[in-house]
XYZ file of C-alpha atoms in Angstrom:
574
model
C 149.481 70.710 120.951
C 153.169 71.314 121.359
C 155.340 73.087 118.620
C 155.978 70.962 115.911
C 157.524 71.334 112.096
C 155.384 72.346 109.590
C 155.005 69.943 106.533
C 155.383 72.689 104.393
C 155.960 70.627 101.178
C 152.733 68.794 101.690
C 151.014 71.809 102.605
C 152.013 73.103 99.119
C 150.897 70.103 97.504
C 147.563 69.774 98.596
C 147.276 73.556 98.016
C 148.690 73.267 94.023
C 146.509 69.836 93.583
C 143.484 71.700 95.309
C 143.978 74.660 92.844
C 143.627 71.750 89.798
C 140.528 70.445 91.256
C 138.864 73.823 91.431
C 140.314 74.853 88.089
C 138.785 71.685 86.226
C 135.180 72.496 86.877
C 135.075 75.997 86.617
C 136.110 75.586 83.096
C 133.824 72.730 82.397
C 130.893 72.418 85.131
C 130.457 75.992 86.332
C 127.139 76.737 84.912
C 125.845 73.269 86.309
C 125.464 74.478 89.715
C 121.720 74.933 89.230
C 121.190 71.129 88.575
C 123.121 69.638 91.416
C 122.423 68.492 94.843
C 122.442 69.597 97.745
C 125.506 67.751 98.861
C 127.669 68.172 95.767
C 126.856 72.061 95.887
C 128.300 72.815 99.307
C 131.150 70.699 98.310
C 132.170 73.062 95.766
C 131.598 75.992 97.614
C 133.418 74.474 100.227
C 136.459 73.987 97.455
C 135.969 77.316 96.011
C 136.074 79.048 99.720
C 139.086 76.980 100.279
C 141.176 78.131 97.600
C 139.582 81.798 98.018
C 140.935 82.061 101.541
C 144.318 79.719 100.618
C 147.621 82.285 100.808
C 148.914 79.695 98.895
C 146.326 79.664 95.957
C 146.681 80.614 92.850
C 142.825 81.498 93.324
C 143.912 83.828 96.363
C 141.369 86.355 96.441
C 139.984 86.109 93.246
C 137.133 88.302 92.899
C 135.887 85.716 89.441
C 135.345 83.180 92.163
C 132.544 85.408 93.227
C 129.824 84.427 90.801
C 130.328 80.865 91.140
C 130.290 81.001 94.871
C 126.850 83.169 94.548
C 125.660 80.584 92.521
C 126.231 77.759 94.751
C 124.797 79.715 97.819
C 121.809 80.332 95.318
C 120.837 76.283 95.016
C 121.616 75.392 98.395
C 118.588 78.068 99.430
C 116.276 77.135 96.777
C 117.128 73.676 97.720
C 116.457 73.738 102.081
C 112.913 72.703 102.604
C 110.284 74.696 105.028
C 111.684 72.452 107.571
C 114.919 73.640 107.628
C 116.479 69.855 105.810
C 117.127 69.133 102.391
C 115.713 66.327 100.270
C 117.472 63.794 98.019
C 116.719 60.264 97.479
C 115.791 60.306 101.291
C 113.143 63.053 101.503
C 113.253 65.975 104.555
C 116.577 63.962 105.965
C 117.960 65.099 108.996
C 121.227 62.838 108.531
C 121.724 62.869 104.912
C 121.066 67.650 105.585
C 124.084 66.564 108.115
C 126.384 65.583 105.505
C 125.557 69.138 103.813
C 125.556 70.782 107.234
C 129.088 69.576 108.404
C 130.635 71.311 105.413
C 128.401 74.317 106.310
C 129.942 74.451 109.359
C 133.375 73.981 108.142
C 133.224 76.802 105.166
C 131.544 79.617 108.197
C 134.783 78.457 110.329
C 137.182 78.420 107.666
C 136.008 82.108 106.314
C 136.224 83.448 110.149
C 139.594 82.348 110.629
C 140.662 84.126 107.047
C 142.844 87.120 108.200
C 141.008 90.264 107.015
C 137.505 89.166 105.465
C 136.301 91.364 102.540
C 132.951 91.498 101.463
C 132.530 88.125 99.749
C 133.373 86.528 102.620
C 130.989 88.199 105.253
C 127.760 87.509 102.395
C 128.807 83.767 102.564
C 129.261 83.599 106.062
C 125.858 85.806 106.647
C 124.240 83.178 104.032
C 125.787 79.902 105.451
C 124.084 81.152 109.371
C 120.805 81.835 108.268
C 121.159 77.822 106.313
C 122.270 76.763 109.934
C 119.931 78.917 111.894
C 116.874 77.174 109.774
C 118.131 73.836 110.000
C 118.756 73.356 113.611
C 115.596 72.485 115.386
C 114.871 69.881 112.794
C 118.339 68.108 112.837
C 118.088 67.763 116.836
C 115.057 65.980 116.686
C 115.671 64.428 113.418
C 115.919 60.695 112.942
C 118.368 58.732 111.473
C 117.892 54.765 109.164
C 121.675 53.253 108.781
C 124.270 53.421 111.763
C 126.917 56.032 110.791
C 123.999 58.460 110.128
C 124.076 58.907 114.281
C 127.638 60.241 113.971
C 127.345 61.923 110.894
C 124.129 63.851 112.649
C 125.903 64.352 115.587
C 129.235 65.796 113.997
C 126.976 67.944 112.236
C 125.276 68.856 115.923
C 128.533 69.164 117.423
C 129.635 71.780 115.215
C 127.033 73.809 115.459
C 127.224 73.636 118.903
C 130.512 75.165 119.199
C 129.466 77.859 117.233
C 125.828 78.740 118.926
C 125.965 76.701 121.885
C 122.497 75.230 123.005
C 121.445 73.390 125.692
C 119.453 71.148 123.851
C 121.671 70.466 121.131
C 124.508 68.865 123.788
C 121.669 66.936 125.384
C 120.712 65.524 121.733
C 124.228 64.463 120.988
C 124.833 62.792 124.364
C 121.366 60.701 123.495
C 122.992 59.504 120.423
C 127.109 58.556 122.084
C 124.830 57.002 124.995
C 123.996 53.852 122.654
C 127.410 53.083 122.424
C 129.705 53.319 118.951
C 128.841 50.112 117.068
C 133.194 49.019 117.122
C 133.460 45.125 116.534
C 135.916 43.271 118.462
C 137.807 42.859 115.950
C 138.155 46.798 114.936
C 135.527 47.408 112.394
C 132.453 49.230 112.964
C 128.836 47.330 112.383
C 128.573 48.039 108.583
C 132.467 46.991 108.126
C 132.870 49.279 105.726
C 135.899 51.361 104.114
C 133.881 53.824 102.076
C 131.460 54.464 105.801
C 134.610 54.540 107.940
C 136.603 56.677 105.728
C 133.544 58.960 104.737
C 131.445 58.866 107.604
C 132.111 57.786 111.114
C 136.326 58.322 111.574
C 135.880 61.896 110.567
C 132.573 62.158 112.284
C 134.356 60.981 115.493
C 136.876 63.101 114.944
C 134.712 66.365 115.006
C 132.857 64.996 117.441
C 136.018 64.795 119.937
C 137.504 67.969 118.911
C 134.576 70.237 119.226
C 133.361 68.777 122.748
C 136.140 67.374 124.306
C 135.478 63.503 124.340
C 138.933 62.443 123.787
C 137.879 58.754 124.545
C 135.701 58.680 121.010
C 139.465 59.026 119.550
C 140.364 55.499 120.713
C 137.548 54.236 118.314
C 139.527 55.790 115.492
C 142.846 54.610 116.255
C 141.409 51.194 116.531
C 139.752 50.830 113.386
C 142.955 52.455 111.767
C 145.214 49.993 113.082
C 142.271 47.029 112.315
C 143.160 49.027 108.345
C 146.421 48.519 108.207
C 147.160 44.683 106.450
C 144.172 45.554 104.359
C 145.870 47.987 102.105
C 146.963 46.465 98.591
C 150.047 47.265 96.461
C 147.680 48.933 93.649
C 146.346 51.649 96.082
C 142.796 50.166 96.968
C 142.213 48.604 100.357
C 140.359 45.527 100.782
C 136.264 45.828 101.044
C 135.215 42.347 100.205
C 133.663 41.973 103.888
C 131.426 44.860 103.890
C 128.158 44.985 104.637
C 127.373 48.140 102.209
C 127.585 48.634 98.155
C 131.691 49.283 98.586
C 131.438 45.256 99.219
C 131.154 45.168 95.257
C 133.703 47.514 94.646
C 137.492 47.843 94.295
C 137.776 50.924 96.452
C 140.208 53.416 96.694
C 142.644 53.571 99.301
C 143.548 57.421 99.332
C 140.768 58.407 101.509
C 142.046 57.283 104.792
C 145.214 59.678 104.223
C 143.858 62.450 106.524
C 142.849 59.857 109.047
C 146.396 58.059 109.572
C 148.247 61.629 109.013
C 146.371 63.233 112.161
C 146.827 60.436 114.629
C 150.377 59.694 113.284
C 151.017 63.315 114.256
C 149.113 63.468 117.415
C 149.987 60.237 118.974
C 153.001 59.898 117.246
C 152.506 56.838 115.840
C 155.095 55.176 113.332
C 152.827 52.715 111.914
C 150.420 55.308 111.397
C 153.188 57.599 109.893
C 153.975 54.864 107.829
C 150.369 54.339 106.058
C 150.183 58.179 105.802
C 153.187 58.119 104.181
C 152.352 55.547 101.825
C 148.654 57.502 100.994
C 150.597 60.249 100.220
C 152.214 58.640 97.151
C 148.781 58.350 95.468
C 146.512 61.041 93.988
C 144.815 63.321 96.699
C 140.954 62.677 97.728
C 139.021 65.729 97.223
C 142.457 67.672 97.744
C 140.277 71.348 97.902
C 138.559 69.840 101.217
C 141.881 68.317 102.454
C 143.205 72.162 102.020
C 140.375 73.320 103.892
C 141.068 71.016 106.794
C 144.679 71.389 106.548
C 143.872 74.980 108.072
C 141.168 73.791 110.826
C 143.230 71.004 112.163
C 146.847 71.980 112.939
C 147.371 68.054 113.687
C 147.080 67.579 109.342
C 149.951 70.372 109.124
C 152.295 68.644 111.173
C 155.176 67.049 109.531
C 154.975 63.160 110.553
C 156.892 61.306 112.962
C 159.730 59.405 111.547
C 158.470 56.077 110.097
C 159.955 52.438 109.412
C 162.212 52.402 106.017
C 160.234 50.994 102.833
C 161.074 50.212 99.596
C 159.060 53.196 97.519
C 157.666 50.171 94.939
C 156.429 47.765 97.846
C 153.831 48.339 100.824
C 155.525 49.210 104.167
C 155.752 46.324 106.535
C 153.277 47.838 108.706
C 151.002 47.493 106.010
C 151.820 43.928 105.017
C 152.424 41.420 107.534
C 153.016 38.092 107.058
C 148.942 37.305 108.511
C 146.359 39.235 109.592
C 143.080 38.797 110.323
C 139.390 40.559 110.842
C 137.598 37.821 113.015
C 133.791 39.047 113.473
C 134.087 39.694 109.244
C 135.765 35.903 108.690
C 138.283 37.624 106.921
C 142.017 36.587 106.664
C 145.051 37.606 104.990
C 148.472 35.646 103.994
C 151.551 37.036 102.323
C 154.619 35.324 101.599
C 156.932 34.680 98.505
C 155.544 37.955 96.660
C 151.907 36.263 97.007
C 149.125 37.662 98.779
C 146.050 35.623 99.411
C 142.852 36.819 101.096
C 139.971 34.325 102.241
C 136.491 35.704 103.127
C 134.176 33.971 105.129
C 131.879 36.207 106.825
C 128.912 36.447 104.946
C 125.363 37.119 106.787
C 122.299 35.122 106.854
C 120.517 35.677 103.528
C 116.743 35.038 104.859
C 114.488 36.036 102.781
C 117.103 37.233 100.241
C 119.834 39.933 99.932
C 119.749 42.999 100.411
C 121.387 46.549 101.821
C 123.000 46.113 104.824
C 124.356 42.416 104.462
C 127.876 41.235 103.635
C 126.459 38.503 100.508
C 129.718 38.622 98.157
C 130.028 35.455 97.577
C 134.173 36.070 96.295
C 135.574 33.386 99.839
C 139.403 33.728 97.797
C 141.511 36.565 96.310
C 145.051 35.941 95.166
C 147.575 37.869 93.609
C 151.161 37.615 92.670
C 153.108 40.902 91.622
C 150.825 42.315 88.865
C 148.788 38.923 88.543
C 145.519 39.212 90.533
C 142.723 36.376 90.696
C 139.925 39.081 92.097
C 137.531 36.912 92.640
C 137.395 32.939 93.213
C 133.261 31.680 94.174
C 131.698 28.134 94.011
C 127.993 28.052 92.219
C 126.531 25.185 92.420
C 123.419 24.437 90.834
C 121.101 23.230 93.520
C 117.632 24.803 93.611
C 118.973 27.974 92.372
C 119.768 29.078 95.798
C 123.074 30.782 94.448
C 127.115 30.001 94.725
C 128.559 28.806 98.131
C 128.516 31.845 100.995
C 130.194 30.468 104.127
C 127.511 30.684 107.128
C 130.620 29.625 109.374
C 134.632 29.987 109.560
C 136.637 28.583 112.114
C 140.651 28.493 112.012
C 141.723 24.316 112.538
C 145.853 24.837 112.681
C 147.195 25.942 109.661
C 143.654 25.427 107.950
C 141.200 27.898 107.821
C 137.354 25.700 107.340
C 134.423 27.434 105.754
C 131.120 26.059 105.661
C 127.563 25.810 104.272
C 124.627 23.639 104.817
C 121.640 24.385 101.998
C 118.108 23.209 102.351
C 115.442 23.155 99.901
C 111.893 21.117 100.484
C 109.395 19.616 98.464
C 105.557 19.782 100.118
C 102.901 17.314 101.444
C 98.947 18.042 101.273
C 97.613 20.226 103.860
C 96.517 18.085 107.158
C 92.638 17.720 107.144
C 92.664 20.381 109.877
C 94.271 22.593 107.865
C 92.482 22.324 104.686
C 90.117 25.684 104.073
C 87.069 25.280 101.505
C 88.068 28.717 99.745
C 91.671 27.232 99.111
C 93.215 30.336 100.235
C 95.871 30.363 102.914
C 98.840 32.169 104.690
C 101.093 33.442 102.573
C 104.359 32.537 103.780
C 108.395 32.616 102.361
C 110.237 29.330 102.889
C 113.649 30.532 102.211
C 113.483 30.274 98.619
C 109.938 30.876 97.177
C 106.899 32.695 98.785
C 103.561 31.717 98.048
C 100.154 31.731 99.603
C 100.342 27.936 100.628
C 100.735 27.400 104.719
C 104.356 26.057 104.138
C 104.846 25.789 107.938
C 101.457 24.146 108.189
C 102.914 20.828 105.637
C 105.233 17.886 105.900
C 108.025 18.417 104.011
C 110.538 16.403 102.009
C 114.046 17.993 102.586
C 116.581 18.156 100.103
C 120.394 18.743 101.840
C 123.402 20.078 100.405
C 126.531 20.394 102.308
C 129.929 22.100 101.413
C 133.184 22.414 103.481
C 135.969 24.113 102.182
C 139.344 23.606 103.761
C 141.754 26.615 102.848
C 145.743 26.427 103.815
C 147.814 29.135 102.583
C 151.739 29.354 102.971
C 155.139 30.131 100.897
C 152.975 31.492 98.023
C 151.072 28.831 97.164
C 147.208 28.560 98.433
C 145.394 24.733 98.308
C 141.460 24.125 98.761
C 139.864 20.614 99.416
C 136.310 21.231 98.830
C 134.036 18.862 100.547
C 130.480 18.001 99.180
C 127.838 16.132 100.836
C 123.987 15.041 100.091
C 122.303 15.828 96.694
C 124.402 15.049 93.660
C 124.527 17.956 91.347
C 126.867 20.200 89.570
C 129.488 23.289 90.632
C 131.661 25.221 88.932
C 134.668 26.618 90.163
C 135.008 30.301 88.644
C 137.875 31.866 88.692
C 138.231 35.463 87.319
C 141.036 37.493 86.671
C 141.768 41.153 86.398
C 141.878 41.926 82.828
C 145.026 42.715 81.242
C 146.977 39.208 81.326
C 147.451 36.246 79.137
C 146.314 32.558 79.958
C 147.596 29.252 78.934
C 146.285 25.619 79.392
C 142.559 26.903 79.040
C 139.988 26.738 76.080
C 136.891 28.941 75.207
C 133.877 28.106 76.847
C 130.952 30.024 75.366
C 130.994 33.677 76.089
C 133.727 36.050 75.027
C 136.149 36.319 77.711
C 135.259 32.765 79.197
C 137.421 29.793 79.345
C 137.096 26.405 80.803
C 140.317 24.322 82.276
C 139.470 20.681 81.618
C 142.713 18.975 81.898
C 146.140 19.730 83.955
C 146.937 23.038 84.768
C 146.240 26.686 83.595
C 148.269 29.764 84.216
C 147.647 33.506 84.090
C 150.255 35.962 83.212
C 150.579 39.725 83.289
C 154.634 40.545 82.044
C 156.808 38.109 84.281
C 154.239 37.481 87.177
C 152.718 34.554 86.784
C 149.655 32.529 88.535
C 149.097 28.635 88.363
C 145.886 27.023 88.607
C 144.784 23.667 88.755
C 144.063 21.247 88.320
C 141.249 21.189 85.478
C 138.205 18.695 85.319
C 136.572 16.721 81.902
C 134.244 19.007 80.516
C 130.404 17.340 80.908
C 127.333 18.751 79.322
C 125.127 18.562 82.354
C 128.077 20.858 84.649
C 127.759 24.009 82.568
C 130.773 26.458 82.553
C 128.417 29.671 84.106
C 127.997 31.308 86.792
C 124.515 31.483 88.353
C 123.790 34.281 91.258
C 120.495 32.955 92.162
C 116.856 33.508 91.636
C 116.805 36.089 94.327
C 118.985 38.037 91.901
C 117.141 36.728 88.437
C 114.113 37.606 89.344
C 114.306 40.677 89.172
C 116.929 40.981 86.354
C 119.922 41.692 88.807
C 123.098 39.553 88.773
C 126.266 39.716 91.301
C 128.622 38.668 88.862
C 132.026 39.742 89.305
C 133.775 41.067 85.887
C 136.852 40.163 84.458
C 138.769 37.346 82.682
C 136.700 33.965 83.896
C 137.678 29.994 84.005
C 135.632 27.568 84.787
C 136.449 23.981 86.158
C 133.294 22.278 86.188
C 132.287 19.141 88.515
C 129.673 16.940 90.423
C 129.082 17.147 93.874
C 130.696 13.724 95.225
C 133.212 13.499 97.269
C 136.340 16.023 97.661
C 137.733 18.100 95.275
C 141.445 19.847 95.542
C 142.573 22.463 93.697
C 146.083 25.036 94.064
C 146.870 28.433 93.443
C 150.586 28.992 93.028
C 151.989 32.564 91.992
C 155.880 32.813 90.808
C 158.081 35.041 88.661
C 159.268 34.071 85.369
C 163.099 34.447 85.124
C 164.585 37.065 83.253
């Protein structure tokens, strides 16, 4: 890299906020060393040997850092198996031993670049080799179960590479990069995922480029980073409702992706990119001890960042909010105009036999804030075989309209055909996409039962309208809206449960300070279209719900005909 200016106040920063981090559990999780995990252990010897090494720590040289380093190198040997892997929930695991391995790797690099190593240093870099040395035949031909475990494995690979090159262990990470890095069109890898991308395969990448020279795995990064940027939200999370892993359920944290943006803002010398970084850098530091430690491997993170688009310091960048954006193998779309933001999901996956990990099922198809007023989560239960609440199985954009739709089937069953028929009365136990039982469903005539729902979304100067479609059985829905806690509502009445209301007339709003969203309008209440939400019996049955929490209204209805309902945010004057 060229000579560039030094970013010395964020340098400082991540040292001082590093220093807290480290500070905080020595004086209240120090002696717990002995009951963590593998991974969580070499995380905080990877902090402690971070701040030990840091000319800018307060915890420069500190020889009372010693013992809890000791200890930390103590569980991680008790805890590597015969095999040379660690166990956790996944027993003798080469990828989730990678996860401990990369920061290995980074702590034995980050003590032999320290400037005149004393004794403490040269017993945890003798201790962290002989953790590699034992590890490495099992990790190359180790096998991996979700799809960033191949880059987390071979990150972990790569680095050890570089520092005891083997023939074999190149040849095992080329096996892996030949099936191809599982990028969507639209930007997003397979598991479209923040919490994977941010944790797993853009750093993994990363490592992977820098410590063999593939500087064409870097273009996966910057396009997945740029896929980020209308995603991010005012409140410092970034959107996650279209993943396909537990982070779909969550409101995650946007600070992660700080280190991500920062290097390829610096390296490629990207404005939008310097403008997200910038942006990141306003909110509290992930893992700052770790950032510190790569702050010193990767001179790109020191850099100071190219010069990036004026923003108002309250407000998103305009990089990071454009008027529309949109994620088009996740069905996800974004609007923002008049102060409003509204976010539409479509893009859920088949749910045959049932959900599970791995598949995009949150069933949330609107989010709408205004200002501080945020509708988190708007679904559709219906009750109709208790097959759950609308999930679109397809999205299409028609104009200004975006169209998401679902076609339901449930069947009633004839007697067996003579042919059929078995004098035992036992026979194939089959699923038939809502029950399973040992009963030769394909084998019988069946009596279908169809339920069809279209739901035609148009979003523009703040305000968001859906016609909802029904067709075929006649039975009850429920519109649930729920808020993030915090606000005040109007127009509404209690419906049951603390914390539930039900809109049966005109129009409702919901109002945190002056920000202000409008909802409407409301539906007679009517005993047989109960104000609840039902996830369905694949979640029931075993006690599990995918309720969303928060403030909830209800507007209740019958499947006939088309429904329309509007979102409208504004600002009360004054």
């Amino acid at each position: 890299m060229q000579t560039a200016t030094t970013d010395t106040a964020f340098l400082e920063r991540v040292a001082a906020e590093a220093d807290r981090e480290v500070a905080a559990f020595l004086a209240t999780h120090d002696d717990d060393v002995r009951a963590l995990a593998h991974r969580p252990a070499m995380a905080r010897l990877l902090a402690l040997a971070a701040v030990f090494t840091e000319p800018g720590s307060g915890f420069r040289r500190q020889e009372s850092l010693a013992a809890a380093m000791r200890r930390c190198l103590d569980r991680l040997e008790v805890l590597q198996g015969p095999t040379g892997l660690f166990d956790g929930t996944n027993l003798s695991s080469p990828p989730d031993s990678a996860f401990t391995l990369n920061d290995v790797c980074l702590t034995v690099r980050l003590v032999r670049g320290t400037e005149t190593p004393d004794a403490l240093l040269a017993e945890v870099d003798q201790r962290l080799e002989a953790i590699i040395a034992r590890s490495v035949d099992a990790m190359v031909s180790g096998g991996v179960h979700t799809p960033n475990h191949r880059w987390e494995l071979s990150a972990a690979l790569a680095q050890i590479n570089a520092l005891h090159p083997r023939q074999d262990i190149a040849a095992r990470i080329e096996q892996w990069l030949a099936e191809g890095i599982d990028q969507l069109p639209d930007g997003m890898y397979s598991e479209r995922s923040p919490l994977y991308a941010t944790a797993v395969t853009n750093p993994s990448l990363l490592t992977i480029a820098d410590a063999t020279d593939r500087a064409d795995l870097l273009d996966h990064v910057r396009r997945n980073l740029a896929a980020f940027l209308p995603w991010f939200n005012a409140d410092g999370t970034v959107e996650s409702v279209f993943s396909r892993r537990q982070d779909q359920w969550m409101q995650f944290g946007a600070a992660p992706f700080l280190p991500l943006y920062r290097r390829l803002a610096a390296q490629d010398g990207r404005a939008d990119f310097a403008a997200a970084a910038a942006w990141l850098a306003r909110l509290s530091l992930h893992e700052p001890a770790k950032l510190l430690a790569l702050t010193r491997l990767d001179p790109w993170l020191a850099v100071a960042l190219p010069a990036a688009p004026p923003s108002d310091a309250t407000a998103l960048p305009a990089p990071l909010a454009p008027a529309e954006a949109a994620l088009g193998n996740c069905g996800a779309y974004r609007f923002r105009a008049a102060g409003s933001v509204a976010t539409v999901f479509g893009g859920c996956d088949p749910l045959v036999p049932g959900v599970g990990s791995g598949l995009a099922t949150n069933p949330t198809l609107l989010r709408f804030g205004h200002g501080a007023a945020v509708l988190s989560d708007l679904r559709l239960p219906r009750s109709f075989f208790d097959l759950g609440p609308f999930r679109s199985q397809d999205t299409v954009r028609q104009g200004g309209a975006l169209v998401l739709s679902e076609q339901l089937e449930a069947n009633f069953y004839q007697p067996l055909p003579p042919a059929k028929q078995r004098p035992d009365g036992i026979y194939a136990l089959e699923h038939e996409g809502r029950f399973s039982a040992g009963m030769e469903f394909s084998a019988r005539a069946a009596d279908v039962h169809r339920l069809g729902t279209e739901i035609r979304i148009q979003a523009a100067d703040g305000q968001v309208s859906l016609d909802i479609d029904f067709e075929g059985t006649h039975t009850a829905f429920a519109l649930e809206l729920t808020f993030q806690p915090g606000g005040v509502l109007d127009g509404v009445e209690p419906a049951g449960a603390p914390g539930t209301y039900q809109l049966v007339s005109g129009t409702g709003t919901y109002r945190v300070g002056a920000d202000v969203i409008e909802f409407g309008p409301g539906l007679p209440a009517d005993p047989d279209s109960p104000a609840a939400y039902n996830p369905g019996e694949s979640y029931r049955y075993l006690g599990g719900t995918n309720a969303a929490a928060g403030t909830k209204v209800y507007i209740t209805g019958r499947t006939r005909g088309r429904q329309r309902f509007t979102l409208r945010g504004y600002t009360q004057p004054g």
